[in-house]
Tab-separated table of C-alpha atoms in Angstrom:
chain	number	residue	atom	x	y	z
A	216	MET	CA	92.480	66.173	81.411
A	217	THR	CA	93.661	69.032	83.613
A	218	THR	CA	90.902	70.482	85.758
A	219	GLN	CA	90.283	74.168	86.404
A	220	ALA	CA	91.367	73.717	90.032
A	221	VAL	CA	94.685	72.148	89.004
A	222	ARG	CA	95.358	74.964	86.516
A	223	LEU	CA	94.656	77.516	89.255
A	224	PHE	CA	96.922	75.671	91.688
A	225	ARG	CA	99.793	75.700	89.177
A	226	LYS	CA	99.505	79.496	88.951
A	227	MET	CA	99.946	79.869	92.705
A	228	ASN	CA	103.688	80.396	92.549
A	229	GLY	CA	105.307	83.615	93.668
A	230	LEU	CA	105.556	86.405	96.202
A	231	PHE	CA	103.010	88.998	97.233
A	232	ALA	CA	102.577	91.511	100.050
A	233	VAL	CA	99.657	92.061	102.401
A	234	TYR	CA	99.000	94.831	104.888
A	235	LYS	CA	98.959	93.456	108.428
A	236	PRO	CA	96.774	95.549	110.735
A	237	GLN	CA	97.925	96.480	114.224
A	238	GLY	CA	96.696	94.068	116.882
A	239	VAL	CA	96.589	91.087	114.518
A	240	HIS	CA	99.127	88.277	114.844
A	241	TRP	CA	101.060	87.354	111.698
A	242	LYS	CA	99.901	83.736	112.080
A	243	HIS	CA	96.306	84.888	111.696
A	244	VAL	CA	97.236	86.675	108.462
A	245	ARG	CA	98.935	83.550	107.120
A	246	ASP	CA	96.089	81.234	108.145
A	247	SER	CA	93.453	83.528	106.629
A	248	THR	CA	95.361	83.672	103.356
A	249	GLU	CA	95.816	79.897	103.243
A	250	SER	CA	92.121	79.390	103.979
A	251	ASN	CA	91.043	81.770	101.213
A	252	LEU	CA	93.315	80.126	98.644
A	253	LEU	CA	92.156	76.651	99.641
A	254	LYS	CA	88.516	77.719	99.446
A	255	ALA	CA	89.039	79.100	95.937
A	256	LEU	CA	90.672	75.873	94.762
A	257	ASN	CA	87.956	73.603	96.121
A	258	SER	CA	85.152	75.842	94.869
A	259	CYS	CA	86.215	75.409	91.236
A	260	PRO	CA	83.582	73.479	89.252
A	261	PRO	CA	84.450	69.792	88.947
A	262	PRO	CA	85.083	68.322	85.484
A	263	ALA	CA	82.239	66.669	83.654
A	264	PRO	CA	81.800	63.112	84.946
A	265	GLN	CA	83.020	60.288	82.757
A	266	LEU	CA	80.413	58.097	81.101
A	267	ALA	CA	80.250	54.354	81.555
A	268	LEU	CA	78.379	51.750	79.534
A	269	GLN	CA	75.569	50.178	81.484
A	270	PHE	CA	72.987	47.545	80.439
A	271	GLN	CA	69.462	47.806	81.758
A	272	LEU	CA	67.121	44.872	81.974
A	273	LEU	CA	63.859	45.479	80.116
A	274	SER	CA	60.588	43.518	80.126
A	275	GLY	CA	59.991	41.329	77.046
A	276	GLY	CA	56.251	42.145	76.823
A	277	GLU	CA	53.107	39.895	76.998
A	278	ASN	CA	53.974	37.777	73.910
A	279	CYS	CA	57.365	36.748	75.267
A	280	SER	CA	57.931	33.855	77.617
A	281	SER	CA	59.392	34.476	81.057
A	282	LYS	CA	62.736	33.043	79.903
A	283	ASP	CA	63.376	35.887	77.429
A	284	VAL	CA	65.814	38.591	78.618
A	285	VAL	CA	66.053	41.969	76.905
A	286	LEU	CA	69.069	44.205	77.664
A	287	SER	CA	69.236	47.859	76.664
A	288	PRO	CA	72.700	49.542	76.582
A	289	SER	CA	73.014	53.142	77.838
A	290	MET	CA	75.736	55.588	78.859
A	291	VAL	CA	75.451	56.838	82.448
A	292	PRO	CA	77.743	59.214	84.411
A	293	THR	CA	80.095	57.717	86.972
A	294	LEU	CA	80.105	59.615	90.258
A	295	ALA	CA	83.085	57.892	91.864
A	296	ASP	CA	85.284	60.984	91.379
A	297	HIS	CA	82.673	63.564	92.337
A	298	PRO	CA	83.709	65.897	95.219
A	299	LEU	CA	80.587	64.875	97.158
A	300	VAL	CA	81.983	61.331	97.110
A	301	THR	CA	85.741	61.852	97.373
A	302	GLY	CA	85.707	65.058	99.439
A	303	PRO	CA	87.769	68.228	98.681
A	304	GLN	CA	90.533	67.777	96.111
A	305	PHE	CA	92.976	70.053	97.975
A	306	HIS	CA	93.599	69.880	101.711
A	307	LYS	CA	96.605	72.175	102.191
A	308	VAL	CA	98.154	75.245	100.571
A	309	HIS	CA	101.445	76.252	102.143
A	310	VAL	CA	101.915	80.010	102.530
A	311	GLY	CA	105.303	81.134	103.820
A	312	VAL	CA	105.959	84.303	105.811
A	313	GLY	CA	108.907	86.648	105.253
A	314	HIS	CA	110.233	89.172	107.774
A	315	ARG	CA	107.597	88.957	110.480
A	316	LEU	CA	105.715	91.695	112.267
A	317	ASP	CA	104.634	91.344	115.890
A	318	ALA	CA	101.066	92.035	116.978
A	319	PHE	CA	101.853	95.627	118.029
A	320	SER	CA	103.176	96.526	114.575
A	321	SER	CA	101.430	97.014	111.243
A	322	GLY	CA	102.396	97.347	107.612
A	323	VAL	CA	103.925	95.367	104.774
A	324	LEU	CA	104.165	91.608	105.323
A	325	VAL	CA	105.625	89.586	102.440
A	326	LEU	CA	104.153	86.121	101.844
A	327	GLY	CA	105.091	83.346	99.435
A	328	VAL	CA	103.090	80.493	97.935
A	329	GLY	CA	104.236	77.474	95.942
A	330	LYS	CA	107.695	77.919	94.457
A	331	GLY	CA	107.640	81.447	95.853
A	332	ASN	CA	108.575	79.991	99.246
A	333	GLY	CA	112.075	79.281	97.947
A	334	VAL	CA	112.403	82.870	96.731
A	335	LEU	CA	111.033	84.058	100.073
A	336	GLU	CA	113.763	82.185	101.933
A	337	HIS	CA	116.389	83.888	99.767
A	338	LEU	CA	114.767	87.284	100.446
A	339	CYS	CA	114.917	86.691	104.206
A	340	LYS	CA	118.617	85.816	104.052
A	341	SER	CA	119.510	88.814	101.901
A	342	HIS	CA	120.314	92.174	103.473
A	343	VAL	CA	117.454	94.170	101.971
A	344	THR	CA	116.561	97.367	103.765
A	345	ARG	CA	113.143	97.971	105.262
A	346	ASP	CA	111.383	101.279	105.889
A	347	TYR	CA	109.310	102.122	108.954
A	348	THR	CA	107.450	105.055	110.394
A	349	LEU	CA	107.660	105.210	114.192
A	350	GLU	CA	105.139	107.165	116.247
A	351	GLY	CA	106.544	108.537	119.503
A	352	GLU	CA	105.207	110.427	122.502
A	353	PHE	CA	107.329	112.423	124.932
A	354	GLY	CA	106.648	112.669	128.654
A	355	LYS	CA	106.511	109.125	129.998
A	356	ALA	CA	108.345	105.818	130.104
A	357	THR	CA	106.821	102.318	130.324
A	358	ASP	CA	108.083	98.842	131.066
A	359	ASN	CA	107.815	97.697	127.411
A	360	PHE	CA	108.569	100.996	125.592
A	361	THR	CA	104.982	101.248	124.252
A	362	HIS	CA	102.183	103.627	125.197
A	363	THR	CA	100.108	100.656	126.422
A	364	GLY	CA	102.707	99.439	128.939
A	365	ARG	CA	102.876	100.057	132.676
A	366	VAL	CA	104.017	103.631	133.315
A	367	ILE	CA	107.222	103.705	135.356
A	368	GLU	CA	108.199	107.362	134.920
A	369	LYS	CA	106.749	110.730	133.902
A	370	THR	CA	108.905	113.645	132.794
A	371	THR	CA	108.628	117.126	131.354
A	372	TYR	CA	109.402	117.781	127.703
A	373	ASP	CA	108.969	121.549	127.302
A	374	HIS	CA	112.687	121.949	126.609
A	375	VAL	CA	112.595	119.581	123.603
A	376	THR	CA	112.783	121.364	120.239
A	377	LEU	CA	112.903	120.093	116.661
A	378	ASP	CA	116.494	121.281	116.354
A	379	LYS	CA	117.563	119.310	119.431
A	380	LEU	CA	115.713	116.226	118.181
A	381	GLU	CA	117.391	116.399	114.778
A	382	ARG	CA	120.828	116.704	116.401
A	383	VAL	CA	120.164	113.560	118.448
A	384	LEU	CA	118.974	111.694	115.351
A	385	ALA	CA	122.095	112.761	113.455
A	386	MET	CA	124.274	111.474	116.298
A	387	ILE	CA	122.462	108.112	116.323
A	388	GLN	CA	122.685	107.781	112.547
A	389	GLY	CA	126.390	108.606	112.626
A	390	ALA	CA	127.032	105.810	115.134
A	391	ASN	CA	125.071	103.378	112.968
A	392	GLN	CA	126.981	104.461	109.853
A	393	LYS	CA	130.237	103.536	111.577
A	394	ALA	CA	128.761	100.154	112.530
A	395	LEU	CA	127.657	99.592	108.935
A	396	ILE	CA	131.193	100.247	107.677
A	397	THR	CA	132.599	97.863	110.269
A	398	TYR	CA	130.227	95.002	109.451
A	399	SER	CA	130.391	95.511	105.679
A	400	GLN	CA	133.975	94.187	105.809
A	401	VAL	CA	135.241	96.390	102.984
A	402	ASP	CA	138.452	98.353	102.771
A	403	LEU	CA	137.411	101.995	102.769
A	404	HIS	CA	140.702	102.986	101.155
A	405	THR	CA	139.692	101.329	97.868
A	406	GLN	CA	137.834	103.006	95.010
A	407	GLU	CA	135.216	100.243	95.017
A	408	ALA	CA	134.370	100.843	98.677
A	409	TYR	CA	134.108	104.585	98.062
A	410	GLU	CA	131.700	104.076	95.152
A	411	LEU	CA	129.569	101.655	97.175
A	412	ALA	CA	129.370	104.130	100.046
A	413	VAL	CA	128.388	107.000	97.746
A	414	ARG	CA	125.645	104.933	96.102
A	415	GLY	CA	124.379	103.647	99.459
A	416	LEU	CA	125.156	100.022	98.605
A	417	LEU	CA	127.114	99.077	101.706
A	418	TYR	CA	125.507	96.148	103.508
A	419	PRO	CA	126.602	94.086	106.507
A	420	HIS	CA	128.063	90.673	105.748
A	421	GLY	CA	127.205	87.776	107.986
A	422	LYS	CA	125.522	88.326	111.317
A	423	SER	CA	125.280	91.864	112.595
A	424	PRO	CA	123.228	93.796	115.149
A	425	PRO	CA	120.362	96.012	113.929
A	426	ILE	CA	121.742	98.877	111.850
A	427	LEU	CA	119.959	102.070	110.879
A	428	THR	CA	120.835	103.255	107.361
A	429	GLY	CA	118.514	106.265	107.502
A	430	LEU	CA	116.817	108.237	110.275
A	431	ARG	CA	114.877	111.511	110.164
A	432	CYS	CA	111.938	113.279	111.776
A	433	ILE	CA	108.952	113.834	109.475
A	434	HIS	CA	106.491	115.217	112.045
A	435	PHE	CA	107.043	117.175	115.265
A	436	ASN	CA	104.168	118.391	117.436
A	437	PRO	CA	105.108	117.816	121.107
A	438	PRO	CA	104.422	115.568	122.812
A	439	ASN	CA	103.913	113.636	119.561
A	440	PHE	CA	106.535	113.079	116.875
A	441	THR	CA	107.086	110.725	113.938
A	442	LEU	CA	110.350	109.229	112.713
A	443	GLU	CA	111.120	107.663	109.344
A	444	VAL	CA	113.639	104.816	109.562
A	445	GLN	CA	115.542	102.662	107.065
A	446	CYS	CA	117.248	99.657	108.605
A	447	VAL	CA	118.556	96.097	108.281
A	448	ASN	CA	118.492	93.168	110.725
A	449	GLU	CA	116.027	95.015	112.941
A	450	THR	CA	113.262	93.793	115.210
A	451	GLN	CA	110.180	95.745	116.157
A	452	LYS	CA	111.268	95.611	119.802
A	453	TYR	CA	114.540	97.286	118.818
A	454	LEU	CA	112.617	100.052	117.027
A	455	ARG	CA	110.399	100.674	120.053
A	456	LYS	CA	113.480	100.862	122.244
A	457	LEU	CA	114.952	103.372	119.784
A	458	ILE	CA	112.137	105.802	120.651
A	459	HIS	CA	112.953	105.306	124.339
A	460	GLU	CA	116.650	106.032	123.723
A	461	VAL	CA	115.818	109.173	121.748
A	462	GLY	CA	113.903	110.394	124.787
A	463	LEU	CA	116.836	109.680	127.094
A	464	GLU	CA	119.265	111.579	124.847
A	465	LEU	CA	116.909	114.562	125.027
A	466	ARG	CA	116.880	114.365	128.863
A	467	THR	CA	113.248	113.306	128.962
A	468	SER	CA	111.363	110.085	128.302
A	469	ALA	CA	109.399	108.782	125.349
A	470	VAL	CA	107.232	105.814	124.425
A	471	CYS	CA	106.380	104.287	121.080
A	472	SER	CA	102.726	104.486	120.053
A	473	GLY	CA	103.043	102.860	116.646
A	474	VAL	CA	105.380	100.883	114.371
A	475	ARG	CA	104.405	100.750	110.705
A	476	ARG	CA	106.486	99.040	108.022
A	477	THR	CA	106.124	100.876	104.719
A	478	ARG	CA	108.600	98.885	102.619
A	479	ASP	CA	110.237	95.469	102.710
A	480	GLY	CA	112.844	95.284	99.956
A	481	PRO	CA	110.991	95.720	96.633
A	482	PHE	CA	107.542	95.537	98.253
A	483	LYS	CA	105.937	98.887	99.080
A	484	VAL	CA	102.903	99.694	101.190
A	485	GLU	CA	100.901	100.991	98.217
A	486	ASN	CA	101.064	97.521	96.641
A	487	ALA	CA	100.166	95.589	99.814
A	488	LEU	CA	96.765	93.881	99.892
A	489	THR	CA	94.414	95.072	102.627
A	490	ARG	CA	92.312	92.565	104.546
A	491	GLN	CA	89.290	92.701	102.205
A	492	HIS	CA	91.619	91.809	99.312
A	493	TRP	CA	93.156	88.673	100.831
A	494	THR	CA	91.295	86.690	98.171
A	495	ALA	CA	92.587	84.294	95.527
A	496	ASP	CA	91.861	86.688	92.643
A	497	SER	CA	93.658	89.631	94.269
A	498	ILE	CA	96.584	87.452	95.340
A	499	MET	CA	97.020	86.077	91.808
A	500	GLN	CA	97.008	89.620	90.422
A	501	ALA	CA	99.574	90.722	93.028
A	502	ILE	CA	101.846	87.765	92.171
A	503	ALA	CA	101.607	88.564	88.457
A	504	HIS	CA	102.317	92.262	89.108
A	505	PHE	CA	105.437	91.549	91.156
A	506	THR	CA	106.699	88.958	88.645
A	507	CYS	CA	106.298	91.453	85.797
A	508	LEU	CA	107.952	94.238	87.823
A	509	ASN	CA	110.835	91.952	88.797
A	510	ASN	CA	111.442	90.983	85.163
A	511	VAL	CA	111.531	94.647	84.173
A	512	MET	CA	114.038	95.416	86.951
A	513	ILE	CA	116.291	92.535	85.860
A	514	HIS	CA	116.122	93.638	82.210
A	515	THR	CA	116.944	97.237	83.156
A	516	LYS	CA	119.880	96.129	85.315
A	517	ASN	CA	121.298	93.957	82.516
A	518	TYR	CA	120.890	96.815	80.028
A	519	LYS	CA	122.828	99.187	82.287
A	520	ILE	CA	125.614	96.636	82.665
A	521	GLN	CA	125.893	96.203	78.883
A	522	THR	CA	125.947	99.952	78.220
């Protein structure tokens, strides 16, 4: 008979997203999730113990001689399979990690459990775009491009305007658009390539450097500013260096005070589980939600192809 714990374990198959706070290592997020899932499995009530036939020796009474033996049959529970005897039924739940975030960064971190680890590997190899918001601060430069690093230079920034910043961002995005065309390995003279470019479906094939597919300023209040970035094959170190390079192009300096991932492929920040929801119940609901959403997307895509 299948136990409640086994039924729960069989449901732990799929992908889900959590929100990794800044200052927390991704390994801590993974270990906490694994621990919570394992705790939920082993806290399931054990099945009712099996009954075994047992004979008890009874006294024959005063009128019986000492040679008489009276046996009484009874059914008693066997405790050989009880968790207090055998220990926890589950000892390991493997949770895989998708595109990682370093300790300085926060935001959407995609995890996989069970058969979802195979899907997670495919997601990591695919060229899905990811969205970030980057917090920057003009006026200083550090040895690691962050506001917490050792200050190596201080500069003025009074000459920096929103118009100048947007021109620099447009220049950077233009250079990245050319790189995207180069690494997409398509012939731009064909109708197919033109349609892909118009629909924003050009992706690099094979290995490529980090490429920005979108870049704009969404907040400007010197010395602070915020950029919204869409990219592929990026690292958080590359994004922090991007803030530094923006400062150099504006003839000043700038450091990064925050990197926040708001989307990783189909996973958005509004669907990511915060720390208090890294529980088995919330994770199962998140897996079911993504599976249902994915099925709807596949059905819609197939419908469009048929029509």
